[in-house]
CSV table of C-alpha atoms in Angstrom, one decimal:
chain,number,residue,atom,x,y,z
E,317,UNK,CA,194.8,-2.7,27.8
E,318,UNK,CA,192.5,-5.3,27.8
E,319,UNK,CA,193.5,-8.7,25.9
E,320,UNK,CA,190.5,-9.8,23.3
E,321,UNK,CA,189.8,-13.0,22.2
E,322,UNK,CA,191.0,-14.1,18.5
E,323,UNK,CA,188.2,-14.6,16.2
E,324,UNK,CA,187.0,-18.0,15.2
E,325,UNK,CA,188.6,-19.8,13.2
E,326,UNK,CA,186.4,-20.4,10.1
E,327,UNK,CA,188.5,-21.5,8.0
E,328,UNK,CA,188.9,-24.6,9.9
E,329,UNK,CA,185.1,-24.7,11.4
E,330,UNK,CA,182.2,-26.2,9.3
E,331,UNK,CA,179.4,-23.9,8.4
E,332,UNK,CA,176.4,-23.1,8.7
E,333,UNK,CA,174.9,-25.0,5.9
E,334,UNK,CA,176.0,-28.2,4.8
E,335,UNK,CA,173.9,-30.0,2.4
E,336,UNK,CA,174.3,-33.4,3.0
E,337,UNK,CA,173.8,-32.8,6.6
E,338,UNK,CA,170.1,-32.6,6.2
E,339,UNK,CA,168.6,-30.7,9.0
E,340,UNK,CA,171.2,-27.6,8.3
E,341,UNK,CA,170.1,-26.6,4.9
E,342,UNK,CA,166.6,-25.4,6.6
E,343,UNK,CA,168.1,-24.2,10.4
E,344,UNK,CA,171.6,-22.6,9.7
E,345,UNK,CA,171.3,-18.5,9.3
E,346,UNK,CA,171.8,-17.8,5.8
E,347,UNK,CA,172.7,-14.1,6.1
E,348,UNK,CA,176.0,-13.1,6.6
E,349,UNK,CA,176.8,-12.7,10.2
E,350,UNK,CA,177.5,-8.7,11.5
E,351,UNK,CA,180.8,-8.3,13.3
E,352,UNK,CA,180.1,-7.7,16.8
E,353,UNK,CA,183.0,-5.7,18.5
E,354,UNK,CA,184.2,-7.2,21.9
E,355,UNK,CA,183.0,-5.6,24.8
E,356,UNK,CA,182.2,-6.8,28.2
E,357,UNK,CA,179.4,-8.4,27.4
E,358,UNK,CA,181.5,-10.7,25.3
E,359,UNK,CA,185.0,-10.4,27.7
E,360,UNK,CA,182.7,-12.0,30.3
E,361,UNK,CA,180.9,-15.5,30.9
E,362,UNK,CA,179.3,-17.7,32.9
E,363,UNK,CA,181.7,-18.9,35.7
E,364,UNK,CA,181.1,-22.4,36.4
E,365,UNK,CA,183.9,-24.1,38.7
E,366,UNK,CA,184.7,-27.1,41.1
E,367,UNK,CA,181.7,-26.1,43.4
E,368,UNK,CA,179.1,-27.5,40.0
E,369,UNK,CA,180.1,-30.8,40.3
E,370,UNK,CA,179.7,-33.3,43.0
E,371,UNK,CA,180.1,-36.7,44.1
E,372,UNK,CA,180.5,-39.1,40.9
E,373,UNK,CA,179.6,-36.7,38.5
E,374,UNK,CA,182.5,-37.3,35.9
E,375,UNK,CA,182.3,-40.9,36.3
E,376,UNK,CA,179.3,-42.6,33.8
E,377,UNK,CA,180.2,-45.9,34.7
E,378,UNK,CA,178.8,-44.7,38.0
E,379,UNK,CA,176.4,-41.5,38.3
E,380,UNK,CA,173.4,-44.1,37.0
E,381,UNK,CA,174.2,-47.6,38.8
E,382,UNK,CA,170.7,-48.6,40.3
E,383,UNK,CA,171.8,-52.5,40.6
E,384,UNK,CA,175.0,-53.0,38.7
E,385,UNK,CA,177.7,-51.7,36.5
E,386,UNK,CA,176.6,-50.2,33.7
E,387,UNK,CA,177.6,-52.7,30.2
E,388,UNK,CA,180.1,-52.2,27.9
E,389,UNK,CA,184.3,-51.3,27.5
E,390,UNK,CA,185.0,-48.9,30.2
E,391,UNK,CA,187.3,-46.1,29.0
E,392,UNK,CA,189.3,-43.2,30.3
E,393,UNK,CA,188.7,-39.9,28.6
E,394,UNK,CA,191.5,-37.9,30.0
E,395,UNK,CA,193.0,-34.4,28.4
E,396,UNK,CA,193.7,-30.9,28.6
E,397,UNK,CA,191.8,-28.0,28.3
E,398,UNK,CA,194.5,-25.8,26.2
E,399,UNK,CA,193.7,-22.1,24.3
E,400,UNK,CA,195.6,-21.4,21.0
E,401,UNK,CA,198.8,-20.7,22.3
E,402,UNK,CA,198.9,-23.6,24.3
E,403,UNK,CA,198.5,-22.1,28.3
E,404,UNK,CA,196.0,-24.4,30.0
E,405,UNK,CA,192.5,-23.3,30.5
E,406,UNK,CA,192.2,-23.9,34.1
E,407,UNK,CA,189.0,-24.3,36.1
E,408,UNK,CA,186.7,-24.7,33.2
E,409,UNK,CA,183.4,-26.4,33.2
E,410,UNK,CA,183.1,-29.6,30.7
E,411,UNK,CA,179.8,-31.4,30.6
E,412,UNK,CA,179.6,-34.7,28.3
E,413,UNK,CA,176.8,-36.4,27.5
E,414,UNK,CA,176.7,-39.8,25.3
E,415,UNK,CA,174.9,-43.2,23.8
E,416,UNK,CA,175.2,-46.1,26.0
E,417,UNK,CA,177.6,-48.9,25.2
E,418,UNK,CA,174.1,-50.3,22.6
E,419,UNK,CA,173.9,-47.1,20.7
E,420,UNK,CA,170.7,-46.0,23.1
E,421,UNK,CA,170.7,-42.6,24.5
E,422,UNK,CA,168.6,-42.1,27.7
E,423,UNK,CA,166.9,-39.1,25.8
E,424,UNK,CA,163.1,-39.9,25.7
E,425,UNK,CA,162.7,-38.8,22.2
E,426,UNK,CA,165.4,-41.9,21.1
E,427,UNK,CA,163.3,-44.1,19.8
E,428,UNK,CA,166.4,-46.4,18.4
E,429,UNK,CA,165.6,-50.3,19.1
E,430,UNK,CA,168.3,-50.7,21.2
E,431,UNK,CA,168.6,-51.3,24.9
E,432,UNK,CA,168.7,-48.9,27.7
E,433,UNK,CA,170.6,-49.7,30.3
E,434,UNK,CA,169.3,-49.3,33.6
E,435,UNK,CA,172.8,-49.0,35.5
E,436,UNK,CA,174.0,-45.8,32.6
E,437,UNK,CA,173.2,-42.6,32.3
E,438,UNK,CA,175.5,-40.6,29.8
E,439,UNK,CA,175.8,-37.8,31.0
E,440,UNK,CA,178.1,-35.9,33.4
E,441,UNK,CA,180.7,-33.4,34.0
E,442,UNK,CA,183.9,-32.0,35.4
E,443,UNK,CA,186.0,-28.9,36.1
E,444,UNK,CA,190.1,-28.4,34.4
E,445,UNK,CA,192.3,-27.7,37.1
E,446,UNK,CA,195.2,-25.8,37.2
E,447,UNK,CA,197.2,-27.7,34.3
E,448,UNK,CA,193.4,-27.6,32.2
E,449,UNK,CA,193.5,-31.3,32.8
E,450,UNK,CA,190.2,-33.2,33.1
E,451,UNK,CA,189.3,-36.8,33.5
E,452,UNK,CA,186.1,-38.4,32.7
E,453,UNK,CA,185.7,-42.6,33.4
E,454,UNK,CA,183.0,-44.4,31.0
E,455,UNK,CA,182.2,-47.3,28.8
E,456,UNK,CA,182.6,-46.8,25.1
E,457,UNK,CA,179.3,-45.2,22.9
E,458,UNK,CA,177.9,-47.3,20.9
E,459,UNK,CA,177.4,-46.6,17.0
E,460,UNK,CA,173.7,-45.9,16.3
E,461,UNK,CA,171.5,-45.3,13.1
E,462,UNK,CA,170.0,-41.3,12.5
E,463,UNK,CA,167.5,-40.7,9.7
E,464,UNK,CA,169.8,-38.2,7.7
E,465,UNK,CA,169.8,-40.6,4.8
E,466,UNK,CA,169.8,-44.4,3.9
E,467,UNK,CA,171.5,-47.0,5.9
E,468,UNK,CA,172.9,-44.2,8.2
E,469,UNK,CA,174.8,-44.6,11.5
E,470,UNK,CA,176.7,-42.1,13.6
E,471,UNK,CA,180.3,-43.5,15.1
E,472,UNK,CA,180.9,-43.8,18.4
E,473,UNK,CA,181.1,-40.0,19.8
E,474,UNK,CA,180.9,-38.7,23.0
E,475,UNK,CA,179.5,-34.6,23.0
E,476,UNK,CA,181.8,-32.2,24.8
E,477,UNK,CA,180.3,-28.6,26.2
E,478,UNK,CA,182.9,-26.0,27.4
E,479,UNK,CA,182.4,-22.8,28.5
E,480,UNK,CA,186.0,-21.7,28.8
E,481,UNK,CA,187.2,-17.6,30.2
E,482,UNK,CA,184.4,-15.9,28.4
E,483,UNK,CA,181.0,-15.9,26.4
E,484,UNK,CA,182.8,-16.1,23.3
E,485,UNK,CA,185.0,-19.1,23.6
E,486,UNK,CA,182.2,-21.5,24.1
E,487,UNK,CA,182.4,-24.4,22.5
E,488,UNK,CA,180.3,-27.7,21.7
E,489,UNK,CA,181.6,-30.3,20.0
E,490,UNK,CA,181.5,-34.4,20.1
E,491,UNK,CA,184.7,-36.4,20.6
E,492,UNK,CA,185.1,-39.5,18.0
E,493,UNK,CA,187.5,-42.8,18.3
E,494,UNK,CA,190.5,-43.3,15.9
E,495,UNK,CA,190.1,-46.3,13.7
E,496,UNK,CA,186.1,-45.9,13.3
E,497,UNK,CA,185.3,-46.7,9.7
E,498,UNK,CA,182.2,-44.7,10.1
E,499,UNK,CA,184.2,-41.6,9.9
E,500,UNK,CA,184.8,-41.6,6.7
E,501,UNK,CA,180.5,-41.5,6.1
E,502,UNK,CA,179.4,-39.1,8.4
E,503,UNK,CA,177.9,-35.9,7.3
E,504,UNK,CA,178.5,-34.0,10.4
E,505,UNK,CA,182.3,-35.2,10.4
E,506,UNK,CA,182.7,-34.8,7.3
E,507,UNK,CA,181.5,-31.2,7.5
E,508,UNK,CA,184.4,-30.4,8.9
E,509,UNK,CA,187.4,-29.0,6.9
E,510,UNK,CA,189.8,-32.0,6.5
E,511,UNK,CA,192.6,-29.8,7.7
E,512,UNK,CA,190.8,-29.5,11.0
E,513,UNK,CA,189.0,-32.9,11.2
E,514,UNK,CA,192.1,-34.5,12.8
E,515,UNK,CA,191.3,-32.8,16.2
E,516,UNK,CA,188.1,-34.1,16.8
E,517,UNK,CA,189.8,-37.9,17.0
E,518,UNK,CA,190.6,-38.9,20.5
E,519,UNK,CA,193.7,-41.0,20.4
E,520,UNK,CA,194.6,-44.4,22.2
E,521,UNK,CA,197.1,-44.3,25.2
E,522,UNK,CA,198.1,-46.6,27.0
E,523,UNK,CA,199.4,-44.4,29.4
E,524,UNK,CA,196.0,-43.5,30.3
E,525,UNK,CA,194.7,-46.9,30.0
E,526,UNK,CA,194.5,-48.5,33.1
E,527,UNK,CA,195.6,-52.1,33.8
E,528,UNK,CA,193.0,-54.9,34.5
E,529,UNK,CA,189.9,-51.9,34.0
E,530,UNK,CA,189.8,-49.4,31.2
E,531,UNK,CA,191.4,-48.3,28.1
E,532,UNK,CA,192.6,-44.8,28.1
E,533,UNK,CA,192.1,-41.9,25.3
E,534,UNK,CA,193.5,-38.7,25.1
E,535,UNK,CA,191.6,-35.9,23.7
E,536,UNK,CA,192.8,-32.7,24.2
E,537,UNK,CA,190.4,-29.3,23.5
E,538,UNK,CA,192.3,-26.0,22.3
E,539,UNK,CA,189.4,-22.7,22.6
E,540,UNK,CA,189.9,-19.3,21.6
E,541,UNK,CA,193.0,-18.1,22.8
E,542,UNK,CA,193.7,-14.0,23.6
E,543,UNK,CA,195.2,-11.5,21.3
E,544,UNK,CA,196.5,-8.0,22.9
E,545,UNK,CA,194.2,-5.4,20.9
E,546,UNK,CA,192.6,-2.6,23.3
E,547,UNK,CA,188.6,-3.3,23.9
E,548,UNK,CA,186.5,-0.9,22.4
E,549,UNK,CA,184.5,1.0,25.0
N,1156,UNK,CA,205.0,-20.1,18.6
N,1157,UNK,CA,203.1,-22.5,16.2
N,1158,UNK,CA,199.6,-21.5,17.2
N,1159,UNK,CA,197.6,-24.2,17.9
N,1160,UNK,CA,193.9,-24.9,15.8
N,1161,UNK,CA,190.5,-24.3,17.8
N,1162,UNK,CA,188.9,-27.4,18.3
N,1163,UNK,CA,186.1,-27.6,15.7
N,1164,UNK,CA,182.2,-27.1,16.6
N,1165,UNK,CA,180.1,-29.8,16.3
N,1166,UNK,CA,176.2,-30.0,16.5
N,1167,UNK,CA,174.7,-30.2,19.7
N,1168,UNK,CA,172.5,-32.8,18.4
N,1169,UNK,CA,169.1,-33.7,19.5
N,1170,UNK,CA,169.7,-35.1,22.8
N,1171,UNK,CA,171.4,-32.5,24.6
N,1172,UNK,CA,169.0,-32.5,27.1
N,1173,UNK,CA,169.9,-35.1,29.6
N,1174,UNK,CA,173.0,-33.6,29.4
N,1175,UNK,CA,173.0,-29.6,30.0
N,1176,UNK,CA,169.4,-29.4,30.9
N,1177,UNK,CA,168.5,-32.4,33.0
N,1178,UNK,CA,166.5,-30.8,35.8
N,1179,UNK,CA,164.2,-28.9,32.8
N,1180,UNK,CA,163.6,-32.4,31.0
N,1181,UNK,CA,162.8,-34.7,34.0
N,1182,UNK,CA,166.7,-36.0,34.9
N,1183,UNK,CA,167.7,-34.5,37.9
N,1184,UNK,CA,167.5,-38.4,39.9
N,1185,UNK,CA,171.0,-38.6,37.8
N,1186,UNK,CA,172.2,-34.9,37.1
N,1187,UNK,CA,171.6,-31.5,38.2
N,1188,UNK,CA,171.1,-28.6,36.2
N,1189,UNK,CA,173.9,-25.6,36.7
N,1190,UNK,CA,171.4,-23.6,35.2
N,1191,UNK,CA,168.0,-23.5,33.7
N,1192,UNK,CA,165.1,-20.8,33.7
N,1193,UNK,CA,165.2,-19.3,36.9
N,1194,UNK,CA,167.5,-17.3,37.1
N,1195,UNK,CA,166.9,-14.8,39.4
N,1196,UNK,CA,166.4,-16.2,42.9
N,1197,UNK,CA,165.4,-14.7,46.7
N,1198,UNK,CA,166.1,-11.3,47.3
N,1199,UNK,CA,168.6,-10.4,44.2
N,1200,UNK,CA,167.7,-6.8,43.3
N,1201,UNK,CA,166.1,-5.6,40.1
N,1202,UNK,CA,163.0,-5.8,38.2
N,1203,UNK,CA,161.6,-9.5,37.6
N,1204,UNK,CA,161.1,-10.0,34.0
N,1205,UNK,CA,159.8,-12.7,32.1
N,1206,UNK,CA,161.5,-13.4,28.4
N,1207,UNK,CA,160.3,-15.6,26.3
N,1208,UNK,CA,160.1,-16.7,22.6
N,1209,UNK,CA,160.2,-19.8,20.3
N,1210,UNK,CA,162.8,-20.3,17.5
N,1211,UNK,CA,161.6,-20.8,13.7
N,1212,UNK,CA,163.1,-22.7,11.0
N,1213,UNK,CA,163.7,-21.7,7.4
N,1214,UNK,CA,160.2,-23.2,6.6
N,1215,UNK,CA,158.6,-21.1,9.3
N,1216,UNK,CA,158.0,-24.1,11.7
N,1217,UNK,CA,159.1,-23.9,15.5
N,1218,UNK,CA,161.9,-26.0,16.4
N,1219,UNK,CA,161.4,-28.6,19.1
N,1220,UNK,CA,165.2,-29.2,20.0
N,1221,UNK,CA,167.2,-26.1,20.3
N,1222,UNK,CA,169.2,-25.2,22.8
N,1223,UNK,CA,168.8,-21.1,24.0
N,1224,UNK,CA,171.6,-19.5,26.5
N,1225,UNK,CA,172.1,-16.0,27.8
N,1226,UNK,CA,174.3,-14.2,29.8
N,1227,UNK,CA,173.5,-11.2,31.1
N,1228,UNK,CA,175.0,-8.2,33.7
N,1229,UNK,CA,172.9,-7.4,37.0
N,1230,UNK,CA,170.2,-4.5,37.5
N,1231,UNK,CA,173.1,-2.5,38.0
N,1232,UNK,CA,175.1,-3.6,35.0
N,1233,UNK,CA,177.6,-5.5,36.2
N,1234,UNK,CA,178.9,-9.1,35.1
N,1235,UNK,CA,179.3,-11.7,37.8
N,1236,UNK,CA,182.8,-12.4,35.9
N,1237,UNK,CA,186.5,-11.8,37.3
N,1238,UNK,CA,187.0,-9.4,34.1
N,1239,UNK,CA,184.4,-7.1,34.9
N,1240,UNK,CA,186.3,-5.2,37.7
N,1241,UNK,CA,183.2,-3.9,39.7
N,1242,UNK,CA,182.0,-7.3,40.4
N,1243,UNK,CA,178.5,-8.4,41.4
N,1244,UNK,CA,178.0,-7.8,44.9
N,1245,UNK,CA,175.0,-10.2,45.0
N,1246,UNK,CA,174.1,-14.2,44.3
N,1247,UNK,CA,173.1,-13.2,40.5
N,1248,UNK,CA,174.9,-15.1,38.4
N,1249,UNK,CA,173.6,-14.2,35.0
N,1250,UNK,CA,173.3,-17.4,32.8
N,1251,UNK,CA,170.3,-19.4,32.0
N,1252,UNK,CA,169.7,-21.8,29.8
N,1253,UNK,CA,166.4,-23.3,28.3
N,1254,UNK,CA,165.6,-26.0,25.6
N,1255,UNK,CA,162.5,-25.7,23.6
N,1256,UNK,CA,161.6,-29.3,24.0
N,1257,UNK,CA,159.5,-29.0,27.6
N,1258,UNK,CA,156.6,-26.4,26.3
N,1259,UNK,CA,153.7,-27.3,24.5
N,1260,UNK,CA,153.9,-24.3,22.0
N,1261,UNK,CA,158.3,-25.0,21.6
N,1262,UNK,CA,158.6,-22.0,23.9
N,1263,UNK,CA,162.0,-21.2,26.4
N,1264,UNK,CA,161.5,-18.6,28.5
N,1265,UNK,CA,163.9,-17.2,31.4
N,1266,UNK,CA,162.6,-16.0,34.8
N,1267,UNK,CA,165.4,-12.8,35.0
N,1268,UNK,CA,165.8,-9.8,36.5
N,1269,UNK,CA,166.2,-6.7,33.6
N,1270,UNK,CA,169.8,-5.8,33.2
N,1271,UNK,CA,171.1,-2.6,34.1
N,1272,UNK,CA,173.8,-0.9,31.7
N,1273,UNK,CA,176.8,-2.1,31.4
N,1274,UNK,CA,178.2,1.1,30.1
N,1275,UNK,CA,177.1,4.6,29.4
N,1276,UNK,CA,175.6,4.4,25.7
N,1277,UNK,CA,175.3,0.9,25.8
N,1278,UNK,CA,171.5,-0.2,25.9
N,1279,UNK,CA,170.5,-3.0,28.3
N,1280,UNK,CA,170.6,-6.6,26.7
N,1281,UNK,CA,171.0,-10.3,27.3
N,1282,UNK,CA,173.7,-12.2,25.2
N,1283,UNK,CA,172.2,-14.9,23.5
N,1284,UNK,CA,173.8,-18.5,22.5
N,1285,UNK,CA,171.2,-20.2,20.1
N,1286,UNK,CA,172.4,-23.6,19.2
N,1287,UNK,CA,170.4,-27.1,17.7
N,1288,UNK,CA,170.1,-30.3,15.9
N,1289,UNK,CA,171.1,-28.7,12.2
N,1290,UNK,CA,173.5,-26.5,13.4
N,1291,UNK,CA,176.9,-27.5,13.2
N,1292,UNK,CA,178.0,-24.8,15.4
N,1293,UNK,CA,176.4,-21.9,17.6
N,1294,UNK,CA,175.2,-18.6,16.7
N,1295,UNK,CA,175.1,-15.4,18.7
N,1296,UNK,CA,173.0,-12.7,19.3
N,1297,UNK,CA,171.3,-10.3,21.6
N,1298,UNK,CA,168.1,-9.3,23.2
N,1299,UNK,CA,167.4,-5.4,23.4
N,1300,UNK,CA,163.7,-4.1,24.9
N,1301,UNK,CA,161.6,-2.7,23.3
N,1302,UNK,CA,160.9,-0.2,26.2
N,1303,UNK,CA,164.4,1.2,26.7
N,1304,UNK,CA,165.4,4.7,25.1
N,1305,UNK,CA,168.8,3.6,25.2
N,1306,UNK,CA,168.4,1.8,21.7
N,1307,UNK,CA,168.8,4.5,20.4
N,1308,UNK,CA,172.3,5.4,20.9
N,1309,UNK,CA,173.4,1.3,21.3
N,1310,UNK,CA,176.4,0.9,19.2
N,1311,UNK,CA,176.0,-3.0,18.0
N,1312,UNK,CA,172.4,-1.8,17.2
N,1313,UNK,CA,173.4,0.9,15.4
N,1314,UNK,CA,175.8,-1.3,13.2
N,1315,UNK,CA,172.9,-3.3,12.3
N,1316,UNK,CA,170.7,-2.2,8.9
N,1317,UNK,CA,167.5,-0.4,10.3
N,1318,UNK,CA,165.5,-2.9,8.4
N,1319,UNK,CA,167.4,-5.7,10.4
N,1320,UNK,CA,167.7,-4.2,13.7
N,1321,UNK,CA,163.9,-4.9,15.2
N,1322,UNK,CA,165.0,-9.0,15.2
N,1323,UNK,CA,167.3,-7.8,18.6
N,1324,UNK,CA,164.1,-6.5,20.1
N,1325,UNK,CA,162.3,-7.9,22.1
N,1326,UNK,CA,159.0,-6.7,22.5
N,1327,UNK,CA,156.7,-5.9,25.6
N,1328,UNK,CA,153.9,-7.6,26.1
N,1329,UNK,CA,152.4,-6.0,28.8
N,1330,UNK,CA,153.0,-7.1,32.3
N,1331,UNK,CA,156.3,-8.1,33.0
N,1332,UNK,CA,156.8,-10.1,29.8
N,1333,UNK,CA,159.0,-9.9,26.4
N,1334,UNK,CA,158.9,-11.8,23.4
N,1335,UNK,CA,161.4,-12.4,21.5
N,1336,UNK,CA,161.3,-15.1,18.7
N,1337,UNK,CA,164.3,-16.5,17.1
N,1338,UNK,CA,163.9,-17.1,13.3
N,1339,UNK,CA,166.7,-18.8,11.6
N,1340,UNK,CA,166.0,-17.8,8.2
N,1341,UNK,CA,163.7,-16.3,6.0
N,1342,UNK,CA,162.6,-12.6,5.2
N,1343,UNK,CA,162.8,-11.8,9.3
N,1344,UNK,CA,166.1,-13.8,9.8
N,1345,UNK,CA,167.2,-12.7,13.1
N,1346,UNK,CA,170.7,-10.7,13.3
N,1347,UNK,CA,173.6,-12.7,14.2
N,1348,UNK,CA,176.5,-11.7,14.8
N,1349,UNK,CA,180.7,-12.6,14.3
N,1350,UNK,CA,181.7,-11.9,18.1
């Protein structure tokens, strides 16, 4: 008996298209998807663990210093790496990346008129360990404007990439702050079912926050978790 | 148990790069890459191939920012992956990853060795990840060659419609290269799947 992975959860996933997400309607498939039965292709995945990060890899308000501290609210992003039924997803690869504390990525092609700052980076990574805790430090993203229609600006996120125990529970997604008014106008948020929408929202804690230095927010990450079927040969 | 709700996709967005590519876009003085297009280094066993391919939207035009993974077993068919209980007994680690933003013609393209079978019936193919701006969350899909008579008795292939099954093949190009475009939509949509 080998355990398979449940299926995603569509009902509580955006899809392919959404229409007032403008660059979908032209780039999402439109035909409907062919069940693919879990094999080992799919049982298996890329095994990424403590030995891909190094040094100050999972702290931004570090990995790009060339003569100072980067600008902006330093924050703790602490949480747990959980699958569906709750056991911790240890010794998973997360890679972040994110806007500077101005709303300016690094990303050559932002062309935003906002300032880079030559002491951040925004990008970086970490490994869960055996609880599926993970703790990135860095300064809050700034809000910034995207074309997608008029007068439009994305809120603060910060992009989330997990691999997880096998091909099929990768996930991407972007983290957002509670209390951001632009919530509440963003296509790609909004895309979301509002049943599901909750659990992209970090929440404040001051139990992560960190007297004198940096606020703390807990967001925690739940992937595919295992269901005991046999796997087809 | 209450189970608890999968985290939602979101779009990768356009600047991914810096992030899960750096090395590939220019980065590396801040990040290193994990992976990127070579993925088969030194002496690990097994034919080089090259893949390659660019990604199409709806309208027909190539796409500049996607993001294109795969995972694949070794020569001899075997993940490197604690499930697959023959192991890899070599450095081969089996995942590369490529963003179309570096070629002039929108191309990614993975330096690999050809996989072997993973099991008997089962036709030799990379698992794909193919994931962009405009896509709220990833698709999947594979990457058969053309070359291999094992196609013919592939089960996934087989439970694609004939008329559909040629957009999981990539084809030989001579040499040791294989194409394989990616096209979103359209008459030619490639075959994803629900995995």
């Amino acid at each position: 008996m080998t355990e398979l992975f449940n299926p995603r959860d569509w009902s509580g996933q955006p899809g392919y298209i959404a229409p007032d997400y403008k660059s979908t309607p032209l780039r999402g498939p439109t035909k409907p998807l062919i069940p693919l039965p879990q094999t080992l292709s799919e049982l298996t995945g890329p095994v990424y663990g403590q030995e891909s990060v190094t040094g100050q890899d999972a702290d931004l308000t570090r990995n790009g210093r060339r003569n100072g501290e980067p600008l902006g609210e330093r924050i703790i992003v602490a949480g747990r790496v959980l699958d569906e039924d709750g056991r911790p997803v240890p010794n998973t690869l997360l890679e972040i990346w994110q806007a500077n504390a101005a709303g300016r990525y690094i990303h050559q092609t932002d062309q935003h008129d906002a300032p880079i700052d030559p002491n951040f980076f925004g990008g970086g990574r970490c490994v869960t360990n055996a609880d599926g805790a993970y703790r990135f430090m860095s300064v809050k993203p700034g809000a910034y404007p995207w074309p997608n229609h008029h007068n439009a600006w994305r809120p603060n996120h910060i992009h989330f990439s997990l691999f997880g125990p096998s091909f099929v529970t990768r996930l991407v997604t972007q983290m957002y702050f509670p209390g951001d008014p632009l919530l509440a106008l963003d296509p790609i948020f909004l895309a979301t079912p509002a049943e599901t929408r909750d659990l992209l929202i970090a929440q404040f804690s001051l139990d992560l926050t960190e007297p004198n230095y940096a606020l703390g927010y807990a967001f925690d990450i739940v992937l595919r978790g295992r269901t005991a079927t046999p796997m087809e040969a | 148990m209450t189970k608890l709700r999968q985290t939602p996709s979101q779009t990768v967005g356009p600047y991914f790069a810096y992030g899960l590519s750096p090395e590939q876009y220019g980065y590396q003085q801040n990040l290193t890459s994990i992976a990127g297009s070579q993925m088969a280094e030194g002496d690990v066993e097994g034919e080089r191939i090259r893949v390659e391919g660019r990604v199409f939207d709806g309208a027909g035009n190539p796409i500049s920012d996607a993001l294109i993974e795969v995972w694949q077993a070794d020569s001899l068919g075997r993940y490197a992956h604690p499930a697959d209980p023959r192991g890899s007994n070599n450095t081969f680690k089996g995942f590369g990853r490529c963003g179309t933003g570096t070629d002039p013609r929108n191309r990614f393209w993975f330096d690999t060795i050809k996989p072997g079978q993973v099991a008997p019936g089962q036709a030799p193919h990379l698992n794909v990840i193919v994931t962009m701006r405009g896509m709220l969350l990833h698709a999947f899909t594979r990457i058969y060659f053309s070359d291999e008579t094992a196609n013919a008795t592939d089960k996934v292939l087989a439970a694609v419609p004939a008329e559909r099954r040629g957009t999981l093949i990539a084809t030989h190009q001579g040499g040791n290269v294989y194409r394989f475009d990616i096209h979103m939509q359209g008459d030619d949509e490639t075959v994803f799947f629900d995995a």
